[in-house]
Amino acid sequence: MTIGGSHHDQGQQEVPFKTTKESLQVLLLHGNLDIWIKEAKNLPSKDIFQKIMQGPFSNSTSDPYATISAVGAVVGRTSVIEYSENPFWDQHFKVNVAHYAAEVLFVVKVDVVLRWQIIGAVRIPVEHLCSGQKVEGSFPILSASGKPCKPGSVLTLSIQYTSVDKVSFNQPRFGELATYFPQRKGGQVTLYQDAHAHDCGLPNFELDNGLEYKQSSCCDDIFDAISQARHLIYIGGWSFYHKVKLLRGKNAEESMLGDLLKKKALEGVTVLLLLWNDPSSRNFLGLKETSSFFEDSLVRVLLRTEAIYSHHQKTLIVDTDAGAGKRKITAFVGGLDFSLGRYDTPEHPLFGTLKTAHADDFHNPNFKKPGEGCPREPWHDLHCRIDGPAAYDVHTNFEERWLKASEQLELQKLKSSYDGALLNIDDFVSMANVPCLREDNPETWNVQIFRSIDSNSAKGFPENSKEATNKNLVRWKNVSIDMSIHTAYVMAIRAAENFIYIESQYFLVSSYNWDSFKHLGANNLIPMEIALKIVNKIKANERFSAYIVIPMWPEGDPTSMANKTMQMMYQMIYVALREAGLENQYEPQDYLNFFCLGNCEAQRAKLQTSKLQRTLARRSRRFMIYYVILGSANINERSMDGTRDTEIAMGAYQLHHTLAKKDLEPLNGQVHGYRMSLWAEHIGMIEERFKQPKSVECVRRVRYLSEQNWRQFVADEATEMKGHLMKYPVEVDRTGKVKKLPGFETFPDLGGNIMGTYLGGNIMGTRLGGKRILENLTI
């Protein structure tokens, strides 16, 4: 008997029959699984349907592969071996796990036209793994009958579990992960908050060694970098509009991006744009107009279209001065697109700049026909500049993507216009010789580039599973995948000692541990890892705090999707408090809090204003302390999976600003200054207790201020808000139950169910403009 399913069911694997009559114990797997899937023997012959589809000239049986899953969440897949009853994979998997499971399932399948079919399964009880001993051998592949699917049908494998408390995070260098791009030493990193934060009233912060943290202007620095480029300007973007102005004030006109790029191309600079060509929104994003604008210029624009997912990386690569007449690579990476509405400051104005700084730069997708009296959408984002060896890895990423996109144009007879477009940089200072800061310099950075991308979007990924493993890629079916952003998040959370601070546009993940809708396929581990970090700290009677800033709702239709994840996390924390006998002393929100950003302006005489003008200040990106991760990726399945949206991020730390000698507190380096500056922007003030974010006093104070901001935000009378950080509008009781906030079942002004709307399956629906909009929950 074979069981079939769609190829689109990538994240979940439910076996519709039991492989044992035993009652297995559910235990926590939190750590790493080291797995080898060697081979299968004596698989059944193909079914009649497959024989018909392949025709009479195929004398083999099937295209088998195997998946690895825990509680239904697929954590690994082998390659597909064509036409074999005895497939030999010899494939190695290193899998991070954070799952309450009774067994690890190895499911053998065959590829059929547009579908897959289950041949049988091998189950390894978790209780056999918890000792840490390796389990290995040849195991019968069982069918629905509980018997081998064919006499002599076996799967040869080994599996070994290492608990997280036995994993070291500090050797050989802190934060260094075995990924496609290694950690690079001697770099320099500039951290940006919003498009422009220089001279915006934020305080500077005293750092170690007599230094100060000072805010920089991202758009000013990007304008200068493009203007001073002599040889290359490469832009990779999700959204791009040529009329965007990088500067404001008297220099605004000369900073219009499209004109600037044309000018640089005429100077002999190689200017390449690699953009996502989303058919559903290309007019909204200005891509059609942008393509026409560059049509007769020396700027080359390559648009990529994908059926379902997007190219979400946001990068700028330029050549800069390396001294002695040489040039080097400098890269900008983060969350900012070159698109309408992205230019903003820490004040996040709604109306006051509509006829000045934002006169030609309006964006608010929550209103169909924005007009007089309509607020702009405030835009909070994070970005960075990288100098040093790691910048060359960002350059390599662009080249791999450009070459793959050019290759795919060959079928359209368009390849010749892009052949040879990439500039040879052999005359530049090489990565090995690029100017670096010495290791004894307190301002030196170790930087590592991470990605979510696969061989369908990057050229040069190996097609052999062993070669892929050697390059720290995952080989699933016949695709090589770089999912190092997810790995970086997991490792940073596991290594955290005192607190975690995250800003992200989405926080929809770890659905396998929800109380319902477990099989939605949002399987990445990040929320589960945060919850387990807090649980383990409670068990050890140690303080730990997690601050998570998300939008009230992701861009567009105002409906929340984070409620299920919140509920799962708070419930785990409450159970840990109860088991430790601390439930009367602490509550779950003393360890974990969710916030959103908003702004409200008082009425202005020249504008028709109303409560409708209180719009959401959001669109955050991510980073955490003391190790910072910053990039384009959201915390959802699309961004973390590796085979969906293409993403890029950097992880970095300052060697001299990691852990203090006594109490493991973060030292006061640039990352500390960055976090304090963001809090000054969001909270509108700085207090001494904010320097100790793990303390319960800090947690309760920040929550109190955020509750005050929420009350001001929703008040009938609109008044100027000093801070923008608001408690996310749900109620969390002392037992960890997430409930509707009294009086607020929907978001203010624009509606949308705060608790989310789940219709079953993996579909969420809301009404917008009289039409039902269906959206995949794993976006």
XYZ file of C-alpha atoms in Angstrom, residues 60-755:
696
model
C 13.535 0.312 -13.342
C 11.220 0.886 -10.453
C 11.079 4.315 -8.869
C 12.766 7.564 -7.868
C 13.177 7.024 -4.135
C 14.185 9.457 -1.425
C 13.805 9.626 2.345
C 12.625 12.310 4.759
C 13.413 12.815 8.437
C 10.706 14.241 10.696
C 9.839 14.883 14.344
C 6.236 15.532 15.454
C 5.365 15.901 11.774
C 7.954 18.613 11.091
C 10.338 17.640 8.297
C 13.923 18.335 9.356
C 15.785 16.642 6.499
C 15.505 15.047 3.051
C 17.874 12.946 1.013
C 18.550 13.377 -2.671
C 16.319 11.603 -5.183
C 17.977 8.539 -6.756
C 16.493 7.862 -10.167
C 15.137 4.412 -11.089
C 16.500 2.360 -8.217
C 15.177 -0.356 -5.920
C 18.444 -0.143 -3.971
C 19.239 3.575 -3.627
C 22.623 4.447 -2.117
C 22.588 7.929 -0.552
C 25.428 7.975 1.986
C 24.104 11.382 3.060
C 25.009 13.250 6.247
C 22.686 15.583 8.168
C 23.403 17.872 11.100
C 20.013 18.891 12.419
C 19.097 21.384 15.130
C 16.078 20.167 17.104
C 13.780 21.711 19.690
C 10.857 19.282 19.620
C 8.717 17.387 22.100
C 8.517 14.071 20.276
C 7.991 10.376 20.837
C 9.933 9.252 17.780
C 12.073 10.365 14.889
C 10.560 9.098 11.648
C 12.445 8.129 8.523
C 9.922 7.952 5.692
C 10.869 6.391 2.355
C 8.992 7.818 -0.623
C 9.051 7.698 -4.382
C 8.584 10.602 -6.759
C 5.606 10.187 -9.045
C 4.511 12.763 -11.637
C 3.519 15.892 -9.660
C 3.144 13.821 -6.489
C 4.966 11.603 -4.020
C 4.004 8.241 -2.568
C 4.973 6.748 0.776
C 6.545 3.292 0.570
C 7.039 2.836 4.293
C 8.709 4.181 7.422
C 11.309 3.467 10.098
C 10.800 4.899 13.537
C 13.466 5.483 16.190
C 11.966 6.096 19.667
C 13.288 9.276 21.270
C 13.884 7.418 24.547
C 16.570 5.416 22.717
C 18.356 8.648 21.773
C 18.351 10.611 25.025
C 21.373 8.810 26.467
C 23.508 10.231 23.676
C 24.514 6.802 22.394
C 24.578 6.292 18.639
C 21.722 4.198 17.244
C 22.691 2.524 13.995
C 21.853 -0.443 11.834
C 19.606 -1.684 9.047
C 15.934 -1.311 9.988
C 12.892 -2.866 8.280
C 10.836 -0.366 6.286
C 7.330 -0.946 7.618
C 4.089 -0.417 5.718
C 0.549 0.212 6.964
C 0.227 -3.466 7.902
C 3.040 -3.110 10.426
C 5.093 -5.540 8.365
C 7.989 -4.853 5.981
C 6.724 -3.284 2.751
C 8.624 -6.050 0.939
C 10.640 -8.970 2.277
C 14.174 -7.785 2.927
C 13.258 -4.115 2.528
C 15.524 -2.159 4.923
C 16.888 1.316 5.529
C 20.458 1.606 6.809
C 21.073 4.639 8.991
C 22.720 5.999 12.119
C 21.488 8.730 14.454
C 23.060 10.326 17.521
C 21.648 13.049 19.774
C 23.674 15.693 21.604
C 21.790 17.727 24.193
C 22.130 21.509 24.027
C 23.798 21.613 27.450
C 26.700 19.596 26.002
C 27.277 21.930 23.040
C 30.036 24.552 23.250
C 29.356 27.947 21.676
C 32.749 29.549 22.201
C 35.207 27.386 20.249
C 37.245 27.999 18.203
C 35.863 31.532 17.975
C 32.641 32.746 19.538
C 29.747 32.762 17.106
C 31.635 31.060 14.272
C 29.331 28.688 12.436
C 30.126 26.063 9.823
C 28.328 27.775 6.948
C 28.976 28.568 3.282
C 30.789 31.795 4.169
C 33.192 31.519 7.138
C 33.604 34.102 9.860
C 35.958 36.898 8.768
C 38.228 38.806 11.161
C 39.363 42.418 11.179
C 36.232 44.015 9.757
C 34.501 47.315 10.368
C 30.731 47.601 10.767
C 28.518 50.699 10.835
C 25.046 50.096 12.295
C 22.097 52.210 11.154
C 18.635 52.742 12.626
C 16.096 54.154 10.187
C 17.135 55.791 6.931
C 18.386 58.916 8.682
C 19.211 59.132 12.399
C 22.111 61.611 12.486
C 21.346 64.915 14.259
C 17.809 63.749 15.097
C 17.925 64.398 18.827
C 19.000 60.956 19.998
C 21.655 60.933 22.719
C 25.153 59.578 22.203
C 26.232 56.794 24.548
C 29.473 56.346 26.433
C 31.278 53.158 25.482
C 34.398 51.452 26.746
C 37.852 52.856 26.004
C 36.574 56.437 26.125
C 34.562 56.047 22.921
C 31.014 57.200 22.150
C 28.251 55.580 20.165
C 27.036 58.096 17.586
C 24.200 57.597 15.127
C 24.971 57.746 11.410
C 22.750 58.514 8.444
C 22.277 55.437 6.271
C 20.974 57.362 3.245
C 23.766 59.956 3.457
C 26.402 57.223 3.582
C 24.807 55.337 0.680
C 24.670 58.527 -1.404
C 28.349 59.208 -0.719
C 29.337 55.587 -1.494
C 27.490 55.594 -4.842
C 28.783 59.040 -5.763
C 32.387 58.058 -5.038
C 32.279 54.649 -6.775
C 34.708 54.413 -9.713
C 34.234 50.887 -11.038
C 31.099 49.077 -9.829
C 27.689 49.609 -8.246
C 25.626 46.443 -7.727
C 22.134 46.640 -6.229
C 20.082 43.595 -5.209
C 16.571 44.471 -4.078
C 13.058 43.343 -3.365
C 11.545 46.724 -4.231
C 13.130 49.517 -6.257
C 11.917 52.881 -7.532
C 14.172 55.133 -9.589
C 12.567 58.375 -8.340
C 13.618 57.785 -4.730
C 15.681 60.643 -3.304
C 18.460 59.578 -0.959
C 18.820 63.035 0.607
C 16.435 65.712 1.817
C 16.731 69.497 1.834
C 18.732 71.497 -0.682
C 20.583 68.453 -2.031
C 17.475 66.337 -2.611
C 17.226 66.749 -6.387
C 20.806 65.719 -7.076
C 20.257 62.557 -5.020
C 17.460 61.071 -7.150
C 18.634 57.480 -7.402
C 17.830 56.739 -11.053
C 19.555 59.856 -12.345
C 22.544 59.210 -10.080
C 22.966 55.654 -11.381
C 22.700 56.789 -15.024
C 25.333 59.437 -14.361
C 27.712 56.906 -12.794
C 27.195 54.507 -15.713
C 28.152 57.298 -18.150
C 31.343 57.772 -16.118
C 32.259 54.175 -16.936
C 31.051 52.554 -13.718
C 29.460 49.103 -14.136
C 25.934 49.523 -12.712
C 23.854 46.353 -12.289
C 20.387 46.050 -10.755
C 19.085 42.595 -9.777
C 15.457 43.011 -8.728
C 12.448 40.878 -7.933
C 9.821 41.234 -10.643
C 6.656 40.412 -8.729
C 3.831 40.257 -11.296
C 1.175 41.033 -8.669
C 2.775 44.269 -7.508
C 5.203 45.479 -10.166
C 3.127 48.593 -10.903
C 2.820 49.393 -7.202
C 6.551 49.004 -6.693
C 7.355 51.094 -9.746
C 9.336 48.317 -11.453
C 7.688 48.683 -14.857
C 8.373 52.403 -14.898
C 11.880 51.831 -13.546
C 12.708 49.306 -16.289
C 11.564 51.772 -18.933
C 13.604 54.542 -17.305
C 16.843 52.560 -17.669
C 16.000 51.018 -21.066
C 18.281 53.158 -23.226
C 20.983 53.682 -20.622
C 24.170 51.864 -19.677
C 22.530 50.626 -16.470
C 21.664 46.935 -16.761
C 18.504 45.756 -15.030
C 17.790 42.073 -14.528
C 14.312 41.247 -13.229
C 13.664 37.888 -11.578
C 10.148 36.444 -11.441
C 9.211 33.503 -9.220
C 5.837 31.757 -9.159
C 5.279 31.848 -5.400
C 8.191 33.255 -3.446
C 10.293 36.393 -3.712
C 13.861 37.647 -3.953
C 14.014 39.562 -0.713
C 17.714 40.376 -0.305
C 18.566 44.074 0.075
C 22.226 44.735 -0.782
C 24.390 47.481 -2.239
C 27.980 46.712 -3.281
C 30.384 49.462 -4.360
C 34.105 49.945 -4.759
C 35.740 52.303 -2.252
C 39.197 53.688 -1.545
C 41.654 51.156 -0.102
C 44.616 53.549 -0.006
C 47.751 53.650 -2.168
C 45.608 54.127 -5.277
C 43.840 50.775 -4.795
C 40.115 49.988 -4.562
C 38.265 47.543 -2.322
C 34.733 46.177 -1.935
C 32.295 47.780 0.526
C 28.807 46.352 1.125
C 25.549 47.604 2.626
C 23.161 44.940 3.947
C 19.884 45.103 5.856
C 16.197 45.803 5.610
C 15.978 49.038 3.621
C 14.738 48.985 0.034
C 15.271 51.784 -2.447
C 11.548 52.400 -2.590
C 8.865 54.925 -1.672
C 8.228 55.553 2.006
C 11.468 54.115 3.339
C 13.092 57.442 4.185
C 12.278 58.142 7.818
C 13.810 59.456 11.026
C 13.493 58.346 14.680
C 10.627 60.839 15.123
C 8.511 58.936 12.533
C 6.284 61.880 11.535
C 2.799 61.260 10.180
C 1.673 64.616 8.766
C 4.233 67.294 9.563
C 6.556 66.378 6.664
C 3.958 65.616 3.984
C 4.680 68.918 2.202
C 8.416 68.965 2.916
C 10.640 65.904 3.399
C 7.944 63.477 2.212
C 6.237 65.645 -0.403
C 7.076 63.180 -3.198
C 7.668 60.171 -1.012
C 4.289 58.937 0.246
C 3.550 55.304 1.032
C 0.654 53.816 2.987
C -0.829 50.539 1.690
C -3.622 50.613 4.293
C -5.496 53.262 2.305
C -6.695 52.598 -1.216
C -6.839 56.256 -2.220
C -4.539 58.315 -0.006
C -5.394 61.983 -0.077
C -5.452 65.136 2.005
C -5.578 64.202 5.668
C -4.196 60.705 5.142
C -1.102 59.890 7.216
C 2.089 58.511 5.730
C 3.133 55.123 7.041
C 6.114 55.507 9.397
C 8.945 53.171 8.467
C 11.369 51.800 11.030
C 14.201 49.734 9.612
C 17.738 48.564 10.348
C 20.718 48.465 7.999
C 24.509 48.234 8.121
C 27.716 48.929 6.225
C 30.467 46.291 6.090
C 34.112 46.986 5.310
C 36.745 44.282 5.350
C 36.852 40.659 4.164
C 33.142 39.905 4.752
C 32.149 42.562 2.203
C 33.677 40.312 -0.474
C 31.276 37.536 0.551
C 28.337 39.876 -0.100
C 29.895 40.556 -3.520
C 30.176 36.793 -4.162
C 26.493 36.361 -3.279
C 25.511 38.976 -5.861
C 27.699 37.376 -8.534
C 26.226 33.921 -7.876
C 22.695 35.297 -8.146
C 23.430 37.379 -11.257
C 25.042 34.460 -13.067
C 22.103 32.175 -12.246
C 19.577 34.756 -13.387
C 21.550 35.335 -16.613
C 21.708 31.595 -17.228
C 17.946 31.305 -16.897
C 17.476 34.042 -19.511
C 19.201 31.874 -22.131
C 15.915 30.178 -22.985
C 14.478 33.606 -23.757
C 17.346 34.449 -26.166
C 18.282 37.353 -23.896
C 21.437 36.039 -22.324
C 23.835 37.872 -24.613
C 22.834 41.253 -23.203
C 23.942 40.111 -19.734
C 26.950 37.950 -20.641
C 30.107 39.472 -19.250
C 28.231 42.181 -17.371
C 29.968 41.415 -14.083
C 33.157 43.376 -13.578
C 36.414 41.476 -13.075
C 37.831 42.748 -9.785
C 41.278 41.161 -10.031
C 42.778 44.665 -9.992
C 41.107 45.409 -6.654
C 42.757 44.673 -3.342
C 42.014 40.984 -2.728
C 40.044 39.692 0.232
C 43.276 38.339 1.739
C 44.984 41.744 1.483
C 42.112 44.121 2.171
C 42.901 46.633 4.952
C 41.764 45.161 8.300
C 41.794 46.267 11.908
C 44.356 44.490 14.054
C 43.071 41.950 16.551
C 44.294 44.102 19.448
C 42.216 47.063 18.213
C 39.149 47.324 20.519
C 36.989 48.404 17.562
C 37.663 45.367 15.354
C 34.725 43.178 14.302
C 34.363 39.514 13.436
C 31.713 39.275 10.704
C 29.986 36.337 9.024
C 27.527 36.417 6.118
C 24.450 34.176 6.249
C 21.817 33.421 3.627
C 18.553 31.737 2.801
C 18.963 30.650 -0.817
C 19.164 27.514 -2.952
C 20.711 26.310 -6.185
C 17.691 27.528 -8.167
C 18.766 31.095 -7.371
C 22.566 30.897 -7.049
C 25.056 29.531 -9.593
C 27.900 27.293 -8.507
C 26.230 25.275 -5.755
C 27.377 21.637 -5.970
C 24.991 18.993 -7.260
C 26.641 16.169 -5.333
C 25.482 15.678 -1.722
C 29.011 15.126 -0.381
C 30.318 18.245 -2.086
C 27.315 20.188 -0.781
C 28.050 19.003 2.762
C 31.685 20.064 2.371
C 30.462 23.578 1.525
C 28.083 23.498 4.529
C 25.019 23.319 2.310
C 22.052 21.009 2.752
C 21.116 18.713 -0.123
C 17.340 18.119 -0.024
C 15.993 16.073 -2.905
C 17.918 17.492 -5.869
C 18.417 21.033 -4.591
C 21.392 22.417 -2.649
C 20.289 24.826 0.070
C 21.960 27.474 2.211
C 19.766 27.988 5.288
C 22.454 29.551 7.442
C 20.310 32.505 8.625
C 18.130 30.095 10.574
C 21.206 28.315 11.928
C 22.677 31.645 13.024
C 19.544 32.605 14.945
C 19.353 29.245 16.685
C 23.008 29.308 17.713
C 22.828 32.930 18.920
C 19.774 32.183 21.080
C 21.379 29.067 22.533
C 24.539 31.049 23.362
C 22.686 33.983 24.956
C 23.425 34.458 28.664
C 21.316 37.399 29.825
C 18.773 38.663 27.333
C 17.589 38.679 23.733
C 16.276 41.677 21.836
C 14.619 41.097 18.453
C 12.927 43.364 15.927
C 11.143 41.553 13.100
C 8.323 42.216 10.671
C 6.942 38.697 11.205
C 6.988 36.270 14.120
C 5.042 33.290 12.830
C 6.885 30.056 13.479
C 7.283 26.802 15.499
C 3.716 25.819 14.614
C 4.546 22.163 15.362
C 4.288 23.058 19.077
C 1.100 25.161 18.926
C -1.985 23.974 20.804
C -3.833 23.668 17.468
C -3.093 24.005 13.740
C 0.148 22.128 14.393
C 0.554 21.055 10.797
C 0.781 24.425 9.065
C 4.428 23.871 8.150
C 5.909 26.947 9.896
C 8.638 24.757 11.354
C 11.599 26.996 12.078
C 12.826 26.810 15.647
C 13.322 30.429 16.726
C 10.320 30.971 19.088
C 10.738 27.477 20.512
C 14.422 28.148 21.169
C 13.627 31.430 22.959
C 10.993 29.752 25.113
C 13.334 26.875 25.977
C 16.113 29.340 26.827
C 13.823 31.022 29.348
C 12.569 27.679 30.692
C 16.143 26.504 31.287
C 17.053 29.765 33.010
C 14.047 29.424 35.329
C 15.075 25.862 36.164
C 18.568 27.159 37.024
C 17.054 30.009 39.071
C 18.733 32.594 36.824
C 17.351 35.783 35.311
C 16.755 36.079 31.591
C 14.647 38.461 29.496
C 13.411 38.475 25.918
C 12.098 41.620 24.235
C 10.420 41.086 20.857
C 9.261 44.024 18.720
C 6.884 43.224 15.859
C 4.344 45.282 13.888
C 0.740 45.387 15.008
C 0.247 43.590 11.718
C 2.514 42.857 8.740
C 2.155 45.265 5.831
C -1.213 45.403 4.128
C -4.329 43.694 5.504
C -4.488 44.444 9.265
C -4.823 40.988 10.776
C -2.427 39.547 13.341
C -0.845 36.120 12.871
C 1.436 36.005 15.940
C -1.099 34.961 18.593
C -0.528 31.203 18.349
C 3.218 31.583 18.717
C 2.815 33.883 21.735
C 0.446 31.446 23.433
C 2.841 28.546 22.973
C 5.773 30.470 24.437
C 3.931 31.953 27.438
C 2.415 28.577 28.332
C 5.841 26.932 28.424
C 7.182 29.694 30.686
C 4.265 29.413 33.103
C 4.684 25.639 33.414
C 8.388 26.182 34.210
C 7.537 28.789 36.871
C 4.973 26.471 38.448
C 7.367 23.526 38.505
C 10.034 25.738 40.104
C 7.562 27.034 42.712
C 7.956 30.615 41.435
C 4.487 31.230 39.996
C 3.518 33.516 42.907
C 6.735 35.534 42.701
C 6.948 35.977 38.931
C 4.661 35.875 35.918
C 5.499 34.914 32.321
C 5.748 38.567 31.258
C 8.612 39.048 33.723
C 10.646 37.023 31.183
C 9.051 37.544 27.765
C 7.303 40.567 26.274
C 5.966 41.457 22.860
C 5.803 45.061 21.713
C 4.744 46.995 18.645
C 5.524 50.507 17.429
C 3.057 53.336 16.865
C 2.839 57.085 16.630
C 0.169 59.691 17.177
C 0.227 63.405 16.386
C -1.948 66.175 17.757
C -4.435 67.854 15.414
C -3.026 70.324 12.946
C -5.111 73.217 11.763
C -4.285 72.878 8.050
C -5.151 69.196 7.779
C -8.357 67.265 8.244
C -7.278 64.997 11.064
C -8.974 62.296 13.025
C -8.257 59.164 14.955
C -7.674 57.561 11.564
C -4.350 59.343 11.458
C -2.855 57.228 14.236
C -0.980 54.854 12.042
C 1.476 52.140 12.802
C 5.201 52.799 12.944
C 6.687 49.466 12.052
C 8.458 47.424 9.422
C 11.254 46.331 11.743
C 14.248 44.121 11.085
C 16.179 41.930 13.401
C 19.166 41.859 15.669
C 20.113 40.526 19.047
C 22.670 41.376 21.729
C 25.556 40.964 22.412
C 25.944 39.219 19.101
C 24.108 41.138 16.407
C 22.271 39.549 13.470
C 20.990 42.054 10.940
C 19.600 41.557 7.455
C 16.602 41.187 5.187
C 15.093 38.017 6.673
C 11.848 37.962 8.619
C 11.200 35.420 11.358
C 8.849 33.235 9.361
C 9.075 30.126 7.227
C 9.472 31.949 3.923
C 12.614 33.704 5.118
C 14.184 30.840 7.065
C 13.447 27.797 4.897
C 16.168 28.395 2.308
C 14.068 27.212 -0.665
C 11.572 30.054 -0.600
C 12.443 33.773 -0.346
C 16.094 34.603 -0.958
C 17.523 36.435 2.067
C 20.874 37.724 3.331
C 22.078 38.735 6.793
C 25.266 39.400 8.652
C 26.180 38.196 12.127
C 28.892 40.112 13.951
C 30.492 40.897 17.277
C 33.397 42.887 18.623
C 36.107 40.653 19.979
C 36.837 42.991 22.899
C 33.175 43.456 23.844
C 31.766 40.011 24.537
C 31.539 38.962 28.182
C 32.652 40.736 31.356
C 34.898 38.824 33.706
C 32.545 38.329 36.656
C 28.832 38.317 35.987
C 28.697 37.692 32.222
C 27.168 41.101 31.483
C 27.632 42.526 27.985
C 30.439 45.038 27.743
C 29.795 48.498 26.375
C 30.800 48.200 22.735
C 29.060 49.354 19.557
C 26.317 46.713 19.813
C 25.436 47.925 23.320
C 25.328 51.498 22.012
C 23.122 50.418 19.124
C 20.618 48.726 21.417
C 20.546 51.705 23.771
C 20.052 54.082 20.837
C 17.135 52.005 19.533
C 15.568 52.035 22.987
C 16.031 55.814 23.190
C 14.144 56.082 19.879
C 11.372 53.668 20.840
C 10.845 54.582 24.504
C 11.605 58.280 24.188
C 13.930 58.306 27.203
C 16.877 56.515 28.728
C 17.118 55.310 32.312
C 20.010 53.718 34.161
C 18.113 50.456 34.607
C 17.980 50.031 30.824
C 21.670 49.087 30.989
C 20.600 45.879 32.770
C 17.945 44.504 30.380
C 17.881 41.064 32.023
C 16.705 42.486 35.377
C 13.076 42.175 36.373
C 13.123 45.885 37.266
C 14.028 46.782 33.681
C 11.467 44.374 32.211
C 8.636 45.731 34.353
C 9.608 49.354 33.722
C 9.722 48.916 29.943
C 6.385 47.096 30.016
C 4.828 49.844 32.158
C 6.009 52.571 29.757
C 4.758 50.583 26.767
C 1.324 50.240 28.399
C 1.259 54.000 28.974
C 2.081 54.580 25.304
C -0.716 52.233 24.235
C -3.248 54.122 26.331
C -2.102 57.382 24.769
C -2.253 55.865 21.294
C -5.888 54.751 21.625
C -7.169 57.779 23.580
C -10.044 59.754 22.028
C -7.945 62.915 21.986
C -4.860 62.739 19.807
C -1.733 63.987 21.594
C 1.949 63.970 20.672
C 3.657 60.729 21.704
C 7.091 60.956 23.276
C 7.818 57.281 22.756
C 6.670 54.786 20.144
C 7.070 51.458 21.970
C 3.663 49.988 22.871
C 2.720 46.727 24.518
C 1.278 44.398 21.909
C -2.529 44.666 22.313
C -3.291 41.323 23.947
C -3.743 40.385 27.585
C -1.458 37.759 29.102
C -2.556 36.469 32.502
C -0.312 35.004 35.212
C -0.907 31.473 33.915
C 0.372 32.369 30.448
C -2.983 32.458 28.696
C -3.180 34.975 25.846
C -6.561 36.689 25.688
C -8.280 39.559 23.946
C -7.419 42.910 25.468
C -10.702 44.224 26.927
C -12.216 46.724 24.523
C -9.838 45.837 21.697
C -10.852 42.808 19.673
C -9.726 44.613 16.512
C -6.924 47.024 15.738
C -7.719 50.731 16.184
C -9.067 52.627 13.173
C -8.439 50.027 10.464
C -9.944 46.917 12.022
C -8.557 43.418 11.640
C -8.833 40.686 14.260
C -5.969 41.070 16.758
C -6.145 37.416 17.771
